[in-house]
Coordinates of C-alpha atoms in Angstrom, one line a residue:
X1 CA -31.0 34.3 -65.4
X2 CA -34.1 34.8 -65.9
X3 CA -37.2 32.3 -67.2
X4 CA -39.4 32.9 -70.2
X5 CA -42.7 33.8 -69.6
X6 CA -45.4 35.8 -71.5
X7 CA -45.0 39.8 -71.7
X8 CA -46.9 41.5 -69.5
X9 CA -48.7 42.8 -72.7
X10 CA -52.8 43.6 -72.3
X11 CA -54.1 40.8 -74.1
X12 CA -51.8 38.8 -71.5
X13 CA -53.3 37.1 -68.4
X14 CA -51.5 40.0 -66.0
X15 CA -52.3 42.7 -68.8
X16 CA -55.6 41.1 -68.8
X17 CA -56.1 42.1 -64.3
X18 CA -56.3 45.6 -66.3
X19 CA -59.4 44.8 -67.8
X20 CA -61.4 43.1 -64.4
X21 CA -63.7 45.9 -63.0
X22 CA -63.8 48.1 -59.8
X23 CA -66.7 47.2 -57.4
X24 CA -67.4 45.9 -53.8
X25 CA -65.2 42.9 -53.7
X26 CA -62.2 45.5 -53.4
X27 CA -61.8 47.4 -49.6
X28 CA -60.6 50.5 -49.7
X29 CA -61.5 51.8 -53.5
X30 CA -63.4 55.0 -53.8
X31 CA -66.6 54.3 -54.4
X32 CA -67.4 56.7 -56.9
X33 CA -65.1 54.1 -59.4
X34 CA -67.6 51.6 -59.1
X35 CA -67.4 50.1 -62.7
X36 CA -64.4 51.3 -63.9
X37 CA -62.1 49.2 -64.7
X38 CA -58.9 49.0 -62.7
X39 CA -56.3 50.2 -65.9
X40 CA -58.7 53.3 -66.1
X41 CA -58.5 53.7 -62.4
X42 CA -54.9 53.2 -62.4
X43 CA -53.9 56.2 -65.4
X44 CA -56.1 58.2 -63.3
X45 CA -53.7 58.5 -61.2
X46 CA -55.1 59.9 -57.8
X47 CA -54.5 60.6 -54.6
X48 CA -54.9 58.0 -51.6
X49 CA -56.1 61.1 -49.6
X50 CA -58.3 63.4 -51.5
X51 CA -58.9 60.7 -53.9
X52 CA -62.3 59.6 -51.7
X53 CA -59.7 56.0 -51.0
X54 CA -61.7 55.0 -48.0
X55 CA -60.3 53.7 -44.2
X56 CA -58.5 51.0 -43.5
X57 CA -57.1 51.0 -46.9
X58 CA -53.2 48.9 -47.3
X59 CA -51.2 50.8 -49.4
X60 CA -48.4 49.5 -51.1
X61 CA -44.9 52.1 -51.7
X62 CA -43.8 52.1 -55.3
X63 CA -40.1 53.2 -54.6
X64 CA -39.8 50.6 -51.9
X65 CA -41.2 47.6 -54.1
X66 CA -38.7 48.7 -57.3
X67 CA -36.0 49.0 -54.9
X68 CA -36.3 45.5 -53.3
X69 CA -36.7 44.2 -56.5
X70 CA -33.7 46.0 -57.6
X71 CA -31.9 44.8 -54.3
X72 CA -32.3 41.1 -54.3
X73 CA -31.5 40.9 -58.2
X74 CA -28.2 42.7 -57.4
X75 CA -27.8 40.0 -54.6
X76 CA -27.8 37.0 -57.0
X77 CA -26.1 38.2 -59.9
X78 CA -23.2 39.0 -57.5
X79 CA -22.4 35.9 -56.0
X80 CA -23.8 33.8 -58.6
X81 CA -27.1 32.5 -57.8
X82 CA -29.8 31.8 -59.4
X83 CA -33.9 33.2 -58.1
X84 CA -36.7 31.4 -57.7
X85 CA -38.7 33.5 -54.9
X86 CA -41.4 32.2 -52.9
X87 CA -44.5 33.3 -54.5
X88 CA -46.8 32.2 -51.4
X89 CA -45.3 35.7 -50.2
X90 CA -47.7 38.2 -52.1
X91 CA -49.8 35.0 -54.6
X92 CA -49.9 37.9 -57.1
X93 CA -48.7 37.8 -60.6
X94 CA -47.7 41.3 -61.5
X95 CA -45.8 41.3 -59.0
X96 CA -44.2 38.0 -60.3
X97 CA -43.8 39.2 -63.2
X98 CA -41.4 42.5 -62.1
X99 CA -39.4 39.2 -60.3
X100 CA -38.5 37.7 -63.2
X101 CA -38.6 41.0 -65.3
X102 CA -35.8 42.1 -62.4
X103 CA -33.6 38.0 -62.8
X104 CA -35.5 35.8 -61.7
X105 CA -35.0 32.6 -63.1
X106 CA -38.8 31.3 -61.2
X107 CA -41.0 31.6 -58.9
X108 CA -41.2 29.1 -55.7
X109 CA -45.1 27.3 -54.1
X110 CA -46.0 25.7 -51.7
X111 CA -49.4 23.7 -52.4
X112 CA -50.8 22.5 -56.0
X113 CA -53.0 25.4 -55.6
X114 CA -50.2 27.7 -56.3
X115 CA -49.3 26.0 -59.5
X116 CA -52.0 26.4 -61.2
X117 CA -52.5 30.0 -60.3
X118 CA -48.5 30.6 -61.5
X119 CA -49.9 28.1 -64.5
X120 CA -52.7 30.4 -65.1
X121 CA -50.7 33.4 -65.4
X122 CA -47.9 32.0 -67.5
X123 CA -45.2 31.6 -65.2
X124 CA -42.8 28.0 -67.0
X125 CA -40.7 27.3 -64.1
X126 CA -42.1 26.0 -60.7
X127 CA -39.9 25.5 -57.6
X128 CA -42.7 23.1 -55.3
X129 CA -41.2 23.6 -52.2
X130 CA -43.2 20.3 -50.2
X131 CA -43.9 16.6 -51.0
X132 CA -47.3 16.5 -53.5
X133 CA -49.2 13.1 -52.0
X134 CA -52.7 14.1 -54.1
X135 CA -53.1 12.1 -57.0
X136 CA -55.4 14.5 -58.6
X137 CA -53.1 17.3 -57.8
X138 CA -50.8 14.8 -59.9
X139 CA -53.3 14.4 -62.3
X140 CA -53.7 17.4 -63.4
X141 CA -49.5 18.3 -63.2
X142 CA -48.7 15.6 -65.2
X143 CA -51.1 16.4 -67.7
X144 CA -49.5 20.6 -67.7
X145 CA -46.3 18.8 -68.0
X146 CA -47.1 16.8 -71.3
X147 CA -49.3 19.7 -72.9
X148 CA -46.0 22.0 -72.4
X149 CA -42.7 20.8 -73.2
X150 CA -41.5 24.0 -72.5
X151 CA -42.8 24.0 -68.7
X152 CA -40.7 23.2 -65.8
X153 CA -42.0 21.4 -62.6
X154 CA -39.5 20.6 -60.2
X155 CA -41.2 19.2 -56.8
X156 CA -39.8 17.8 -52.7
X157 CA -40.3 14.7 -52.3
X158 CA -39.2 13.7 -48.2
X159 CA -40.2 10.1 -47.8
X160 CA -40.8 6.5 -49.5
X161 CA -44.4 6.7 -49.0
X162 CA -44.4 9.7 -50.3
X163 CA -42.5 8.4 -53.6
X164 CA -44.6 5.6 -53.8
X165 CA -48.1 7.3 -54.0
X166 CA -47.0 9.8 -56.4
X167 CA -45.7 7.1 -58.6
X168 CA -49.2 5.5 -58.1
X169 CA -50.6 8.4 -59.1
X170 CA -48.7 8.9 -62.2
X171 CA -48.7 6.6 -64.2
X172 CA -52.5 5.8 -63.2
X173 CA -52.6 8.9 -65.4
X174 CA -50.5 8.1 -68.1
X175 CA -48.1 10.2 -67.6
X176 CA -45.7 10.9 -70.2
X177 CA -42.8 12.6 -69.0
X178 CA -40.9 12.8 -65.6
X179 CA -41.8 15.1 -62.8
X180 CA -38.0 16.5 -61.8
X181 CA -37.9 15.8 -57.8
X182 CA -35.2 17.2 -55.0
X183 CA -34.8 15.0 -51.3
X184 CA -35.7 17.0 -49.2
X185 CA -32.6 17.0 -46.4
X186 CA -35.1 18.0 -42.9
X187 CA -33.5 21.3 -41.1
X188 CA -33.2 18.6 -37.9
X189 CA -34.9 16.8 -34.3
X190 CA -38.8 18.8 -34.1
X191 CA -38.2 20.7 -37.2
X192 CA -40.6 20.8 -40.3
X193 CA -40.8 18.4 -42.8
X194 CA -37.7 16.4 -44.2
X195 CA -36.0 13.5 -44.5
X196 CA -34.4 13.9 -40.9
X197 CA -30.8 11.6 -41.5
X198 CA -28.8 11.4 -44.8
X199 CA -29.5 7.3 -44.3
X200 CA -33.5 8.5 -45.1
X201 CA -32.4 11.0 -47.6
X202 CA -30.5 7.7 -49.9
X203 CA -33.9 5.9 -49.0
X204 CA -36.6 8.4 -50.4
X205 CA -33.5 8.1 -53.3
X206 CA -33.3 4.9 -53.9
X207 CA -37.3 5.0 -53.8
X208 CA -37.0 7.4 -57.2
X209 CA -34.4 5.5 -59.1
X210 CA -37.4 2.7 -59.0
X211 CA -39.8 4.5 -60.2
X212 CA -40.2 5.6 -64.3
X213 CA -42.4 8.9 -63.3
X214 CA -39.6 10.6 -60.8
X215 CA -36.4 11.9 -61.4
X216 CA -33.9 13.2 -59.2
X217 CA -32.8 15.9 -59.7
X218 CA -31.1 17.0 -56.8
X219 CA -31.4 18.0 -53.4
X220 CA -33.4 21.5 -51.4
X221 CA -34.5 22.5 -47.5
X222 CA -35.1 25.3 -45.7
X223 CA -32.4 26.4 -42.9
X224 CA -34.5 28.6 -41.5
X225 CA -36.4 25.6 -39.7
X226 CA -33.0 24.5 -38.4
X227 CA -33.4 24.3 -34.4
X228 CA -31.9 27.4 -32.4
X229 CA -30.5 28.8 -35.4
X230 CA -27.4 31.0 -35.2
X231 CA -24.8 31.0 -38.4
X232 CA -23.0 28.2 -36.8
X233 CA -25.8 25.8 -37.0
X234 CA -27.1 27.0 -40.0
X235 CA -24.8 26.9 -41.8
X236 CA -23.6 23.1 -40.3
X237 CA -26.6 22.2 -41.8
X238 CA -26.1 24.0 -45.0
X239 CA -23.4 21.9 -45.2
X240 CA -24.9 18.9 -44.8
X241 CA -27.2 20.0 -47.3
X242 CA -24.6 20.4 -50.3
X243 CA -22.4 17.3 -49.0
X244 CA -25.4 14.7 -49.7
X245 CA -25.4 16.3 -53.3
X246 CA -21.9 15.7 -53.8
X247 CA -22.8 12.3 -52.5
X248 CA -25.8 11.7 -55.1
X249 CA -23.2 12.9 -57.5
X250 CA -20.3 10.9 -56.7
X251 CA -23.1 7.3 -56.9
X252 CA -24.4 9.0 -60.6
X253 CA -27.6 9.5 -59.1
X254 CA -28.3 12.4 -61.1
X255 CA -27.2 10.6 -64.5
X256 CA -30.2 11.5 -65.9
X257 CA -30.3 15.2 -64.6
X258 CA -29.9 18.0 -67.3
X259 CA -28.8 19.7 -64.6
X260 CA -28.4 19.6 -60.2
X261 CA -30.8 21.4 -58.3
X262 CA -29.1 22.4 -54.8
X263 CA -31.3 24.3 -53.4
X264 CA -32.6 26.6 -49.8
X265 CA -32.6 29.8 -48.7
X266 CA -35.7 31.9 -47.1
X267 CA -35.9 35.5 -45.6
X268 CA -33.1 35.5 -43.2
X269 CA -30.0 33.3 -43.5
X270 CA -29.9 33.6 -47.5
X271 CA -26.8 35.4 -46.3
X272 CA -25.3 31.8 -45.2
X273 CA -27.4 30.2 -48.3
X274 CA -24.8 32.0 -50.1
X275 CA -21.7 31.7 -48.0
X276 CA -22.3 27.6 -48.1
X277 CA -23.8 27.1 -51.8
X278 CA -20.0 29.0 -53.1
X279 CA -18.1 26.3 -51.0
X280 CA -19.5 23.3 -53.8
X281 CA -17.0 21.3 -55.3
X282 CA -17.5 21.6 -59.2
X283 CA -20.2 18.4 -59.7
X284 CA -20.2 15.7 -63.0
X285 CA -22.3 18.3 -64.5
X286 CA -24.4 22.5 -64.5
X287 CA -25.0 23.5 -60.6
X288 CA -28.7 25.3 -60.5
X289 CA -27.5 27.1 -57.0
X290 CA -31.5 28.0 -56.4
X291 CA -32.5 30.1 -53.5
X292 CA -36.0 30.9 -53.1
X293 CA -36.8 33.5 -50.6
X294 CA -40.0 35.7 -51.2
X295 CA -40.2 38.7 -48.3
X296 CA -38.3 41.0 -49.8
X297 CA -40.3 42.4 -52.2
X298 CA -42.7 44.1 -49.7
X299 CA -40.4 43.6 -46.5
X300 CA -42.1 44.3 -43.6
X301 CA -41.7 47.2 -40.3
X302 CA -41.6 44.5 -37.6
X303 CA -40.0 40.5 -37.7
X304 CA -38.7 41.0 -41.2
X305 CA -37.1 44.5 -40.5
X306 CA -34.2 42.3 -37.8
X307 CA -33.4 39.0 -39.4
X308 CA -33.1 40.3 -42.8
X309 CA -29.4 39.3 -43.6
X310 CA -28.5 43.1 -44.9
X311 CA -28.4 44.0 -41.0
X312 CA -25.2 41.2 -40.8
X313 CA -24.2 42.0 -44.5
X314 CA -25.0 46.5 -45.0
X315 CA -22.8 47.0 -47.3
X316 CA -24.6 44.3 -49.5
X317 CA -27.8 46.4 -49.4
X318 CA -30.5 47.4 -47.8
X319 CA -34.2 46.7 -48.0
X320 CA -37.3 49.3 -47.6
X321 CA -40.9 48.6 -46.1
X322 CA -43.0 49.3 -48.8
X323 CA -47.1 48.5 -46.8
X324 CA -48.3 51.0 -44.8
X325 CA -52.2 50.9 -43.2
X326 CA -54.0 54.0 -43.3
X327 CA -56.4 53.4 -41.1
X328 CA -58.4 56.3 -38.8
X329 CA -59.6 57.4 -35.0
X330 CA -62.9 56.2 -35.3
X331 CA -63.7 56.9 -31.1
X332 CA -61.4 58.5 -28.7
X333 CA -63.8 57.7 -25.2
X334 CA -61.4 58.4 -22.2
X335 CA -58.5 60.4 -22.4
X336 CA -55.9 58.0 -23.0
X337 CA -57.5 55.6 -25.5
X338 CA -58.2 55.8 -29.0
X339 CA -59.7 53.1 -31.4
X340 CA -59.6 53.3 -35.5
X341 CA -61.4 51.1 -38.2
X342 CA -58.9 48.2 -39.4
X343 CA -58.8 45.1 -37.2
X344 CA -57.9 41.5 -37.7
X345 CA -59.8 41.3 -40.7
X346 CA -57.2 44.1 -42.2
X347 CA -52.9 43.9 -40.8
X348 CA -51.1 41.5 -40.2
X349 CA -50.3 40.2 -36.0
X350 CA -49.3 36.7 -36.2
X351 CA -46.3 38.1 -35.4
X352 CA -46.2 41.7 -34.3
X353 CA -49.2 44.1 -33.2
X354 CA -48.7 46.9 -36.4
X355 CA -46.4 50.2 -35.9
X356 CA -48.2 53.4 -35.5
X357 CA -45.6 55.9 -38.1
X358 CA -47.6 59.0 -38.7
X359 CA -50.6 61.1 -38.1
X360 CA -52.9 63.1 -41.2
X361 CA -54.9 65.3 -40.0
X362 CA -58.2 66.2 -42.5
X363 CA -56.1 69.4 -43.1
X364 CA -53.0 66.8 -44.9
X365 CA -50.9 68.2 -42.5
X366 CA -48.5 64.7 -40.9
X367 CA -46.3 64.2 -37.9
X368 CA -45.2 61.2 -36.4
X369 CA -47.1 59.2 -34.8
X370 CA -45.2 59.5 -31.2
X371 CA -46.9 58.3 -28.3
X372 CA -49.5 55.9 -29.9
X373 CA -48.9 52.7 -29.0
X374 CA -50.6 49.8 -30.5
X375 CA -51.8 47.5 -27.8
X376 CA -54.4 45.1 -29.5
X377 CA -56.1 43.9 -32.1
X378 CA -60.4 43.3 -32.8
X379 CA -61.8 42.3 -36.2
X380 CA -62.8 45.4 -36.6
X381 CA -61.0 47.5 -34.3
X382 CA -57.0 48.7 -33.5
X383 CA -57.1 49.9 -29.9
X384 CA -54.9 52.6 -29.7
X385 CA -53.1 53.6 -26.2
X386 CA -52.3 57.5 -26.4
X387 CA -49.7 58.9 -24.4
X388 CA -51.2 62.1 -22.1
X389 CA -50.3 65.2 -23.8
X390 CA -50.4 63.3 -27.9
X391 CA -53.1 65.1 -30.2
X392 CA -55.3 62.9 -31.6
X393 CA -58.9 63.7 -33.0
X394 CA -61.8 61.4 -34.2
X395 CA -61.2 62.2 -38.3
X396 CA -57.6 61.5 -37.6
X397 CA -55.4 58.5 -40.4
X398 CA -53.0 56.8 -38.7
X399 CA -50.3 54.5 -40.5
X400 CA -49.3 51.4 -40.0
X401 CA -46.4 49.8 -40.4
X402 CA -46.7 46.3 -39.8
X403 CA -44.7 43.1 -39.6
X404 CA -44.9 40.0 -41.7
X405 CA -45.8 40.3 -46.0
X406 CA -47.4 36.9 -45.6
X407 CA -50.4 37.7 -43.6
X408 CA -50.6 41.0 -44.8
X409 CA -51.1 40.4 -48.5
X410 CA -54.1 37.5 -47.7
X411 CA -56.3 40.2 -46.3
X412 CA -56.1 42.1 -49.4
X413 CA -57.1 41.1 -52.7
X414 CA -56.4 44.4 -55.2
X415 CA -53.8 46.5 -53.4
X416 CA -52.9 50.5 -54.4
X417 CA -49.7 51.1 -55.7
X418 CA -49.0 55.4 -54.4
X419 CA -45.5 57.1 -54.9
X420 CA -44.4 59.0 -52.1
X421 CA -46.6 61.7 -52.6
X422 CA -49.4 59.2 -52.3
X423 CA -49.6 59.5 -56.6
X424 CA -51.9 56.1 -56.5
X425 CA -50.3 55.1 -60.0
X426 CA -50.8 51.3 -59.9
X427 CA -53.1 48.4 -58.2
X428 CA -51.7 45.0 -57.2
X429 CA -54.3 41.9 -57.6
X430 CA -53.9 39.1 -55.3
X431 CA -55.0 35.4 -55.5
X432 CA -55.2 34.2 -51.9

């Protein structure tokens, strides 16, 4: 079920991004494109390799993006899950539009600033996977909800104190619509946020019931924080989550809800989420089983390649890595050493170092980057170990695979989208 959202037309908020002027703010773009609009530059369909792009430059694969969007749309539909992909991965409204067009219910946020960005681009359904206790943010949310009857917003609550602060801020703001909340069940001792026990969850739900400003509509959590996760432990926690929904429903706690929300799902265990959510018994009202995986849109060549559930259920699909960072060899000071002109400012490095994949010579020939290993990153340099016999010269381009989408997107404000032959067809704007 796709959410209502602003169409990507020239006058829509997303469409207007094409009218932004290209200038020095955007790394890697051709210097001779200065002053053109992004739309004009995209229409030129320049070659990534001969069209004036400078290194380092991060690129998204047009084919991999479309493939990944379709795979998760199909997976969600097959398992009868609503899908609110986590927008913190890309913070790219153009990708949000494509996710919504591919059946997403809405977009998940992590902090109120994300919600403000989403609303600026017309997102009508937002799930905030965090408790909000900032009075200024809650005042803004109250005004946003009051001014737009079609805006659907859901947030976590995980403590009576948090509920108290939310209620006070919303009353101070004169909120006319109640703010929908779900009780967050923590994933276990030492995990991240969330009420730790069912008794704690009940205390939070009782606190919500005592207010007029909040409406309890469900339960949620994040199975990726289960200590020492494996299939058995993750499914056991998910069964606790669904049992909590059943218990709360039996106590009449969702009587005012239009639908009962049960939500989980990162990018490592959505197969377990689909299995356990499928076993949820019939409740007193319609149930929104909401999956929130976000890294899928670009996938990667490292961490998520190893942990994706599609490794366990390959018959249900596969995701393709969409990122490649092109950098240039700028120094070969020793036989076994080379340096590229990309570093921590350009490449994700918090989970794994970049992986050399291709070498492209100035004459356009490409060959596998066999014999190259990234050993470390400086701010603006990649350290390459070069095996004896590996042909690599100053001036060659090296294509790097990256690990961790969230810390790849955030280093680039405008990212070219290229087809397999290097033709650049679009540019993705991020808002970190």
